[in-house]
mmCIF file of N, CA and C in Angstrom:
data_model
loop_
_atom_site.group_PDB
_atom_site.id
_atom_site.type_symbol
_atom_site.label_atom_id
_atom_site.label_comp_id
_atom_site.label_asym_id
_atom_site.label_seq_id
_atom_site.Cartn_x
_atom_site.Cartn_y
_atom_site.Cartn_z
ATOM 1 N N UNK A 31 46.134 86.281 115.329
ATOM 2 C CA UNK A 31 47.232 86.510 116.267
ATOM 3 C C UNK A 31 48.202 87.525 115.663
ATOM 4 N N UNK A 32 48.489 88.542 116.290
ATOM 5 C CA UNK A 32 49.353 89.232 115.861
ATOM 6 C C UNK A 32 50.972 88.816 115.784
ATOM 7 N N UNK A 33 51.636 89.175 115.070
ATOM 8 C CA UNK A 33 53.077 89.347 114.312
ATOM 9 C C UNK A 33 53.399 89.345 115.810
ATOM 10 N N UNK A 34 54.570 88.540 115.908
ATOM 11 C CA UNK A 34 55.921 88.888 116.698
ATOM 12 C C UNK A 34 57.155 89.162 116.178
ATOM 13 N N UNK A 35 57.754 90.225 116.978
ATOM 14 C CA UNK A 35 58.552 91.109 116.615
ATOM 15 C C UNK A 35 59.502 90.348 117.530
ATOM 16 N N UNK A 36 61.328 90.508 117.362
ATOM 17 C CA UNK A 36 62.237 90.025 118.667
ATOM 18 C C UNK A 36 62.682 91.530 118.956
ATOM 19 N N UNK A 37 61.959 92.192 119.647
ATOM 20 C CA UNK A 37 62.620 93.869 119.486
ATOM 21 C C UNK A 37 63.912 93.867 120.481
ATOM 22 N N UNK A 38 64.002 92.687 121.249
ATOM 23 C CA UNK A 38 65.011 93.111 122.164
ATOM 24 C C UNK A 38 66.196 92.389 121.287
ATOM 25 N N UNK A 39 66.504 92.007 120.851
ATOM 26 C CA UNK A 39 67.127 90.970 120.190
ATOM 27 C C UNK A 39 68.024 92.354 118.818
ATOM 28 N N UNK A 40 66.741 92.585 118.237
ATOM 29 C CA UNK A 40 67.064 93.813 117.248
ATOM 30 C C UNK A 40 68.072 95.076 117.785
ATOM 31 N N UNK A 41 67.228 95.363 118.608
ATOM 32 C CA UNK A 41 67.934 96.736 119.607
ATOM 33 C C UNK A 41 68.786 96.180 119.779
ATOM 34 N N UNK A 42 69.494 95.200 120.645
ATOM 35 C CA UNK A 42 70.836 94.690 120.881
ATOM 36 C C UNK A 42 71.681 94.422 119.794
ATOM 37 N N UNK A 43 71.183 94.309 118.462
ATOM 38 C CA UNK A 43 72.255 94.298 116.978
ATOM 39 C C UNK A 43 72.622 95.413 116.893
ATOM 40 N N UNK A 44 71.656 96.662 116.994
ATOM 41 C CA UNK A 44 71.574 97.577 117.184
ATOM 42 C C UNK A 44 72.730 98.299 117.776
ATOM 43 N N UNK A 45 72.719 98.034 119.006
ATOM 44 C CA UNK A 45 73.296 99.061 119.690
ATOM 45 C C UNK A 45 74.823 98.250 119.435
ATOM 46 N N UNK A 46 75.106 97.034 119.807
ATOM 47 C CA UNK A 46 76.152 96.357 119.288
ATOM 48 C C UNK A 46 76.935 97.483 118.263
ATOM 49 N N UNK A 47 76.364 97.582 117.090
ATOM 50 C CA UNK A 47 76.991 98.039 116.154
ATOM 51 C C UNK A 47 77.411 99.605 115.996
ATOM 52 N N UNK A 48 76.577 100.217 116.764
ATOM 53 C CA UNK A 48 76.680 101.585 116.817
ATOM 54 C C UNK A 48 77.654 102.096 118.182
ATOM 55 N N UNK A 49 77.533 101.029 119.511
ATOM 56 C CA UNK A 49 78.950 101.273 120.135
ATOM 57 C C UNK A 49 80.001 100.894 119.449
ATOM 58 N N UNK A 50 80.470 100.003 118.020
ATOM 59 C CA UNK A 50 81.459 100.034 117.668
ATOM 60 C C UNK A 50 81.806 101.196 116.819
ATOM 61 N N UNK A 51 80.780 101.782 116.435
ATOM 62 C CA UNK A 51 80.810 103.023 115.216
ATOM 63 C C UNK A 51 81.438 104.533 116.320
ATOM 64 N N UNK A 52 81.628 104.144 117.681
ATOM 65 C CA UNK A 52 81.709 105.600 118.453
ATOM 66 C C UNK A 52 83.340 105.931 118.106
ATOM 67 N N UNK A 53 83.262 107.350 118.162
ATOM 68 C CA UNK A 53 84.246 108.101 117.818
ATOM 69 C C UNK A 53 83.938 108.359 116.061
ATOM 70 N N UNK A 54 83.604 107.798 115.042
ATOM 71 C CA UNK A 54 83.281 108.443 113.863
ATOM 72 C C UNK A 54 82.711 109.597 113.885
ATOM 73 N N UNK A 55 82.920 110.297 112.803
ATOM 74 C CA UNK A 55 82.258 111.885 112.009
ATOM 75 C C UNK A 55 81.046 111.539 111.900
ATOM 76 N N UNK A 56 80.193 112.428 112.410
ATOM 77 C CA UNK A 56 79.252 112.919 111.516
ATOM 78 C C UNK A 56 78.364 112.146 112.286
ATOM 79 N N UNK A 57 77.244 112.050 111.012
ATOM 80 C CA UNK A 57 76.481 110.567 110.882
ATOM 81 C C UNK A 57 76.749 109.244 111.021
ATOM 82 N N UNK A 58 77.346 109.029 110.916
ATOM 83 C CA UNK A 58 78.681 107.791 110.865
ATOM 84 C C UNK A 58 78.832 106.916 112.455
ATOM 85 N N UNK A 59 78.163 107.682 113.345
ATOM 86 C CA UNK A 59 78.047 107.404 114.606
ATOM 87 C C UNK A 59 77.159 106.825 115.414
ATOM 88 N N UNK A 60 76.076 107.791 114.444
ATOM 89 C CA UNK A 60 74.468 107.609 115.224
ATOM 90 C C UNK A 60 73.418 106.903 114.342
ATOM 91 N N UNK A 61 73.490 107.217 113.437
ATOM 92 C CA UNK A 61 72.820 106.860 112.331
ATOM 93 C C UNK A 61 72.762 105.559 111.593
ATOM 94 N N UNK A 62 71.934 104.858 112.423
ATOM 95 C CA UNK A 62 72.031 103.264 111.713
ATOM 96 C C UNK A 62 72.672 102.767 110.622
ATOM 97 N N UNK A 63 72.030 103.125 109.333
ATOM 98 C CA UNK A 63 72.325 102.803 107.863
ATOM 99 C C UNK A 63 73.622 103.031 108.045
ATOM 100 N N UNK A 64 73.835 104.000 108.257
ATOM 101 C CA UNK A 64 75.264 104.860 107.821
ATOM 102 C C UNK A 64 76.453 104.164 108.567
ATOM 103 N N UNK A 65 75.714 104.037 110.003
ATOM 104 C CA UNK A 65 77.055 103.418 111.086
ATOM 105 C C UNK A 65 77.636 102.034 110.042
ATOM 106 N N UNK A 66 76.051 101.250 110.055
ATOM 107 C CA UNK A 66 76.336 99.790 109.789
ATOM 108 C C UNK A 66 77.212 99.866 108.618
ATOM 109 N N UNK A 67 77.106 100.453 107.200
ATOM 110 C CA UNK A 67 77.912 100.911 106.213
ATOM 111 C C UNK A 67 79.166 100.787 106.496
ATOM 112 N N UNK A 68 79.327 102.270 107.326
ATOM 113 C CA UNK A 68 81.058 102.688 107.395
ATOM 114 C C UNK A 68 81.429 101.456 108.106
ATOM 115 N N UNK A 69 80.598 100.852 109.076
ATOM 116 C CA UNK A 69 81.764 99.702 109.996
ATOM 117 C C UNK A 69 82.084 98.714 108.982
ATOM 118 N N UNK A 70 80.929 98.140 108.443
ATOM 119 C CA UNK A 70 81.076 96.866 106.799
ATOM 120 C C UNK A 70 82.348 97.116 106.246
ATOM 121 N N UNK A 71 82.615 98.044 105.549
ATOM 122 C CA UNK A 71 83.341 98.977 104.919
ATOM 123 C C UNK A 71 84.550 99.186 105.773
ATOM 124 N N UNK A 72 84.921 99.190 106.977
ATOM 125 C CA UNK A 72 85.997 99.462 107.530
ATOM 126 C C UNK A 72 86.275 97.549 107.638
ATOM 127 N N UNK A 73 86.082 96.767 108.273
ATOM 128 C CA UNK A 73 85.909 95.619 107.901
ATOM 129 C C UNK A 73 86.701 94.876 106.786
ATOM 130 N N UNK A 74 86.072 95.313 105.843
ATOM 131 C CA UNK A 74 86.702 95.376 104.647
ATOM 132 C C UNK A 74 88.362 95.914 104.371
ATOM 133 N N UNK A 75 88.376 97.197 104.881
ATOM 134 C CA UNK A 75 89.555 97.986 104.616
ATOM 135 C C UNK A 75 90.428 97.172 105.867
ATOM 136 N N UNK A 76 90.100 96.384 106.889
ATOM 137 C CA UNK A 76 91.206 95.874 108.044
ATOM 138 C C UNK A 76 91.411 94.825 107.143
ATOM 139 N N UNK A 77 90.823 93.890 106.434
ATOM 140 C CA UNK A 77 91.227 92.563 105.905
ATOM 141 C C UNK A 77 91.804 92.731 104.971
ATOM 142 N N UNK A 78 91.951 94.166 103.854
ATOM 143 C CA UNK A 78 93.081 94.047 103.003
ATOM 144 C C UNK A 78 93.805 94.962 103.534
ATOM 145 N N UNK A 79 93.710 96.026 104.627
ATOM 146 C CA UNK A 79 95.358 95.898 105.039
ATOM 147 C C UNK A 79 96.255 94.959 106.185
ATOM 148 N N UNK A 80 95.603 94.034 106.308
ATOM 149 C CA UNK A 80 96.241 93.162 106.947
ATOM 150 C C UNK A 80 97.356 92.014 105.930
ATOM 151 N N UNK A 81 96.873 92.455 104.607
ATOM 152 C CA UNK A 81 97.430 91.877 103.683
ATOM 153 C C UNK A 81 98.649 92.559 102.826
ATOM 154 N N UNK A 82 98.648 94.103 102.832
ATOM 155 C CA UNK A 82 99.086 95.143 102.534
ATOM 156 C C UNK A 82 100.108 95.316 103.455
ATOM 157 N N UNK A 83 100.246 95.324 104.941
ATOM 158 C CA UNK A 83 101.242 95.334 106.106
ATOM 159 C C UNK A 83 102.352 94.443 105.677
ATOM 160 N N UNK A 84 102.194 93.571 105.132
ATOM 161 C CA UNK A 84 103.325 92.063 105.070
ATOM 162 C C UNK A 84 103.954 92.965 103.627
ATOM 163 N N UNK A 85 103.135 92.989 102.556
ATOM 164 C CA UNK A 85 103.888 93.800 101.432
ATOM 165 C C UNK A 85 104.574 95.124 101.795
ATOM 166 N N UNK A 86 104.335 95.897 102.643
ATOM 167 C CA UNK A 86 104.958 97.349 103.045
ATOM 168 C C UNK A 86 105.931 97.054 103.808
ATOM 169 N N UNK A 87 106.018 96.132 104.622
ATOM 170 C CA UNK A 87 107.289 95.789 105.578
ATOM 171 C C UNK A 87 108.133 95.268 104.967
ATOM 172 N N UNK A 88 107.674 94.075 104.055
ATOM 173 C CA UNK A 88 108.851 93.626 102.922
ATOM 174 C C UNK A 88 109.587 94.659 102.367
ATOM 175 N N UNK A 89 109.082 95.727 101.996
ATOM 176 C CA UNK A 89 109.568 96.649 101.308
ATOM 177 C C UNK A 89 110.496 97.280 101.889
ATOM 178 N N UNK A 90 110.214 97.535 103.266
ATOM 179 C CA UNK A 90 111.313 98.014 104.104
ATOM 180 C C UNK A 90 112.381 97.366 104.819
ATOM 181 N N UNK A 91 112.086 96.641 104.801
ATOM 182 C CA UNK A 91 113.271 95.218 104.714
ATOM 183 C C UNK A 91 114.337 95.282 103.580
ATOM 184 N N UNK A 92 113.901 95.548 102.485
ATOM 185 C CA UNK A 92 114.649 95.410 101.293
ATOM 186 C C UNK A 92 115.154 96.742 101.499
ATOM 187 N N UNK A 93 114.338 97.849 101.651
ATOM 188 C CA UNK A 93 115.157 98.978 101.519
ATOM 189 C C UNK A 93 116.609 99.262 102.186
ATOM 190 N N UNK A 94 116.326 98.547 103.564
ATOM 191 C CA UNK A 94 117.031 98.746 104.773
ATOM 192 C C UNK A 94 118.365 97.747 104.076
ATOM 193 N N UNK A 95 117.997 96.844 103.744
ATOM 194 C CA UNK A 95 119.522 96.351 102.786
ATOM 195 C C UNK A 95 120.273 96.527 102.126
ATOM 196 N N UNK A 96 119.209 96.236 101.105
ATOM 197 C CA UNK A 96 120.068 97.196 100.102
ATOM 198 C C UNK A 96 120.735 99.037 100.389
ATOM 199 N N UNK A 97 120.504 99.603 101.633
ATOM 200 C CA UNK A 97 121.565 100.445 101.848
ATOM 201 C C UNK A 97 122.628 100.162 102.765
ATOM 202 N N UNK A 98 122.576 99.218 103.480
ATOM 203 C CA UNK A 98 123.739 98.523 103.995
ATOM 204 C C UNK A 98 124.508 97.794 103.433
ATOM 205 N N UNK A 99 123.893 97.247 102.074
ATOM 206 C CA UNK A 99 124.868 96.422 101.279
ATOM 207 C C UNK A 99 125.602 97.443 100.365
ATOM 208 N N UNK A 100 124.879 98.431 99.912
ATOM 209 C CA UNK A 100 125.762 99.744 99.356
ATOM 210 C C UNK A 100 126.686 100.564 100.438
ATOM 211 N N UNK A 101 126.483 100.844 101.460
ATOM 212 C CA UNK A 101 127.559 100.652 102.233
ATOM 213 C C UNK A 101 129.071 99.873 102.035
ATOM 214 N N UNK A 102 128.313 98.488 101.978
ATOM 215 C CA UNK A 102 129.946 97.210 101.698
ATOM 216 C C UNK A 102 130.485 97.624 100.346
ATOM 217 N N UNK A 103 129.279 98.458 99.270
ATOM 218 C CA UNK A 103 130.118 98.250 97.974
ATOM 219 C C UNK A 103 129.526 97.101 97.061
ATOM 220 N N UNK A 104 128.294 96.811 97.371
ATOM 221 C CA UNK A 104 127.364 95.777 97.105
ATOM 222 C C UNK A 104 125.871 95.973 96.886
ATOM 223 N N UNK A 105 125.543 95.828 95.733
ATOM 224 C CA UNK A 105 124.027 95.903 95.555
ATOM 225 C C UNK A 105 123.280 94.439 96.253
ATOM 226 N N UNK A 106 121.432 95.398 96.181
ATOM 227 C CA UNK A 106 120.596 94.492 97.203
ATOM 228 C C UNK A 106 120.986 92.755 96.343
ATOM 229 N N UNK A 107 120.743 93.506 95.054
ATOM 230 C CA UNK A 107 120.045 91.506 94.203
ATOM 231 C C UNK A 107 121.508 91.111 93.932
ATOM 232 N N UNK A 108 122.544 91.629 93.946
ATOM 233 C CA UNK A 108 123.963 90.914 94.052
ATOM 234 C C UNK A 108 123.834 90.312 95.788
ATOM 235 N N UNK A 109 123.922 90.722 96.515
ATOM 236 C CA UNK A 109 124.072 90.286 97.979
ATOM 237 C C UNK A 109 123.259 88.998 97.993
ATOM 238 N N UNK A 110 121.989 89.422 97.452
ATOM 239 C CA UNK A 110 120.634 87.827 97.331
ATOM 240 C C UNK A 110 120.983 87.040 96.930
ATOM 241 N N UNK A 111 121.746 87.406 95.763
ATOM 242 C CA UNK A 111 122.188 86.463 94.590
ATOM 243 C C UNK A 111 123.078 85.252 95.407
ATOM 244 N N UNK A 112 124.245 86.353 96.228
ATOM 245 C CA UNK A 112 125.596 85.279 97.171
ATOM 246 C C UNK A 112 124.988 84.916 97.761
ATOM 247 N N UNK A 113 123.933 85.060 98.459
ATOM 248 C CA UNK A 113 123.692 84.575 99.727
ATOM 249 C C UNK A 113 123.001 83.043 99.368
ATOM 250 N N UNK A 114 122.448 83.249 98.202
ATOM 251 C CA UNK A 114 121.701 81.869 97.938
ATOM 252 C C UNK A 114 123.015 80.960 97.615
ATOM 253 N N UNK A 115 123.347 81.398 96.457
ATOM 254 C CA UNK A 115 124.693 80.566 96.620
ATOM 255 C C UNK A 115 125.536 79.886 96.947
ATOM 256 N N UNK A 116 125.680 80.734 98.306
ATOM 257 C CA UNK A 116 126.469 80.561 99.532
ATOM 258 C C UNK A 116 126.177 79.174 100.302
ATOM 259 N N UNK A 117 124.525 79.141 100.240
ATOM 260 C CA UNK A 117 123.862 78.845 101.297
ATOM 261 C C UNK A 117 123.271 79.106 102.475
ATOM 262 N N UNK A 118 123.313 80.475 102.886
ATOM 263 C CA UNK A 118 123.292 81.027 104.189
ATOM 264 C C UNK A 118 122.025 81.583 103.775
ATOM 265 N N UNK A 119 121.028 80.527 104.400
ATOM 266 C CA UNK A 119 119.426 80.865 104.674
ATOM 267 C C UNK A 119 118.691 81.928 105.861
ATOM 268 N N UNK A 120 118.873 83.140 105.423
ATOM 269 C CA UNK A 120 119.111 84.023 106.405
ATOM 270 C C UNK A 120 117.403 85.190 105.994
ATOM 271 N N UNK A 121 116.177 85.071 106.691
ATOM 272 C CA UNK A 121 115.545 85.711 105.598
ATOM 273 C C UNK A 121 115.843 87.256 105.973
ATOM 274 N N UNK A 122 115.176 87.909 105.044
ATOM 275 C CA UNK A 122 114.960 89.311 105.001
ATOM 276 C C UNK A 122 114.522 90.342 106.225
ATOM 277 N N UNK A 123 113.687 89.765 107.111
ATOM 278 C CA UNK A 123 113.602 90.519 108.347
ATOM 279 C C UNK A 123 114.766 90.595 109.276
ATOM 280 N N UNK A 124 115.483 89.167 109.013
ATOM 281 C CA UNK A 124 116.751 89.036 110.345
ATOM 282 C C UNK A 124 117.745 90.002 109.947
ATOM 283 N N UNK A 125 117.527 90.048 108.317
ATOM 284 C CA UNK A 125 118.702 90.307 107.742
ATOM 285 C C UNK A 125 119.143 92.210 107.977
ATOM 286 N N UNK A 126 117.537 92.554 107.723
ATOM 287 C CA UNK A 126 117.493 94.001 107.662
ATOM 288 C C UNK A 126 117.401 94.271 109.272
ATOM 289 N N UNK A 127 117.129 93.649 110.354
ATOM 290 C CA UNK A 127 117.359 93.714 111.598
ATOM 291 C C UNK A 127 118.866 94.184 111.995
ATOM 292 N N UNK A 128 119.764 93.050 111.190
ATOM 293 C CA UNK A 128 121.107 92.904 111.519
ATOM 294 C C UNK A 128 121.431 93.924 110.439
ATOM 295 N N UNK A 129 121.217 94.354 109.810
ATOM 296 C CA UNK A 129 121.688 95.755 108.886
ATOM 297 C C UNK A 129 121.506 97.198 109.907
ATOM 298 N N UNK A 130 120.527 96.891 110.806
ATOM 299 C CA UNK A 130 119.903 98.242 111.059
ATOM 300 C C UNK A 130 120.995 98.380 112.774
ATOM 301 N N UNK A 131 120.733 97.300 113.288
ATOM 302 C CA UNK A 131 121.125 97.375 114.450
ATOM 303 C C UNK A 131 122.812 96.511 115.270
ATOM 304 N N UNK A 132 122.782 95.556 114.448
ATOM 305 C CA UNK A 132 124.020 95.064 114.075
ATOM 306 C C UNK A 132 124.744 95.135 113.162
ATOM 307 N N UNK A 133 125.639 96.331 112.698
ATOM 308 C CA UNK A 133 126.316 96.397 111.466
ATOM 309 C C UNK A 133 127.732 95.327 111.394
ATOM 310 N N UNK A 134 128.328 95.095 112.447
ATOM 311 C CA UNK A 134 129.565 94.121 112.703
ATOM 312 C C UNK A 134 128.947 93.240 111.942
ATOM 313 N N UNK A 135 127.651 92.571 112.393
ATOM 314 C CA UNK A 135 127.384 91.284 111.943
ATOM 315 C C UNK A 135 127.005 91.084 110.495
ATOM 316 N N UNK A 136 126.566 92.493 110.154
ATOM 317 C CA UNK A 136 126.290 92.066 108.723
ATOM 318 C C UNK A 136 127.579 92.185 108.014
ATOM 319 N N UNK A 137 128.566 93.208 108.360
ATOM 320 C CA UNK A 137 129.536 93.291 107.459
ATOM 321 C C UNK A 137 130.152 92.054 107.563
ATOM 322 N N UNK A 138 130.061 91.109 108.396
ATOM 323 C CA UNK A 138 130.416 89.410 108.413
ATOM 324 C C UNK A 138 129.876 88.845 107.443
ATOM 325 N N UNK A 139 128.745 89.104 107.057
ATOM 326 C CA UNK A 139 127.828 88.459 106.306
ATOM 327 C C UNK A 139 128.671 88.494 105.001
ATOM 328 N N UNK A 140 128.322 89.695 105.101
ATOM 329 C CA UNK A 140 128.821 90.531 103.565
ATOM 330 C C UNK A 140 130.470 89.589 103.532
ATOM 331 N N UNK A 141 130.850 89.965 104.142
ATOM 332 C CA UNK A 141 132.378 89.447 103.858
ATOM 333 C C UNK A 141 133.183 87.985 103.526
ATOM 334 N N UNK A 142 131.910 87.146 104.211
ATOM 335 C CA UNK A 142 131.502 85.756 103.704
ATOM 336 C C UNK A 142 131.347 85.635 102.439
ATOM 337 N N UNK A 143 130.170 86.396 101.766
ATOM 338 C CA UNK A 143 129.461 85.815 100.562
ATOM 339 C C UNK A 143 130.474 86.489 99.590
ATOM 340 N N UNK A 144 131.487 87.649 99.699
ATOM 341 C CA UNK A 144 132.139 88.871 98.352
ATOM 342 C C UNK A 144 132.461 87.884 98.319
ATOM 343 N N UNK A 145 133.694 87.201 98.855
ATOM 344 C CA UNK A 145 134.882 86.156 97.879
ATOM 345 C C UNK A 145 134.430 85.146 97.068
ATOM 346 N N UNK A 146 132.896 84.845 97.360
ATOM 347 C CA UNK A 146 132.205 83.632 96.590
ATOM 348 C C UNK A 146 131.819 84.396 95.402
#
């Protein structure tokens, strides 16, 4: 008895993978090995920058503060420092939100934690 093959089954992994490969360079498109590769490989590159996004935004969070707190006359890790202090559990996204777009409110902030 001859070998069975699932060719329809195959072709459909197949093509699966190579409509996700459309719009790539090159080879990268059409070309089996190559598609399946670059997509693996991109795969890869979405799951660590999905991890990388949270570290780069932090960063800009902090940045965005610490120049509003130099503004008041106040560095970023002095401001952190009062705020823990203080008590005022306020995190870093709200905070650099209210730096960026509410300055009244932060200079409240700020004006809370200096005298402490």
């Amino acid at each position: 008895m001859p070998r069975s093959v699932n060719h329809v089954a195959s072709r459909a992994k197949r093509k699966r993978i190579l409509k996700l490969t459309r719009g790539y360079f090159g080879a990268r498109k059409n070309v089996w090995t190559v598609a399946k590769n670059t997509w693996e490989k991109g795969l890869t590159y979405a799951y660590r920058d999905r991890k990388n996004k949270k570290r780069t935004f932090r960063a800009l969070w902090i940045q965005r503060i610490n120049a509003a707190a130099r503004q008041e006359g106040m560095s970023y890790s002095v401001l952190m420092g009062k705020l823990a202090k203080a008590g005022i559990e306020i995190n870093r996204k709200v905070l650099a939100d209210l730096a960026l777009n509410n300055p009244e409110a932060f200079k409240a902030i700020v004006a809370k934690v200096a005298d402490k």
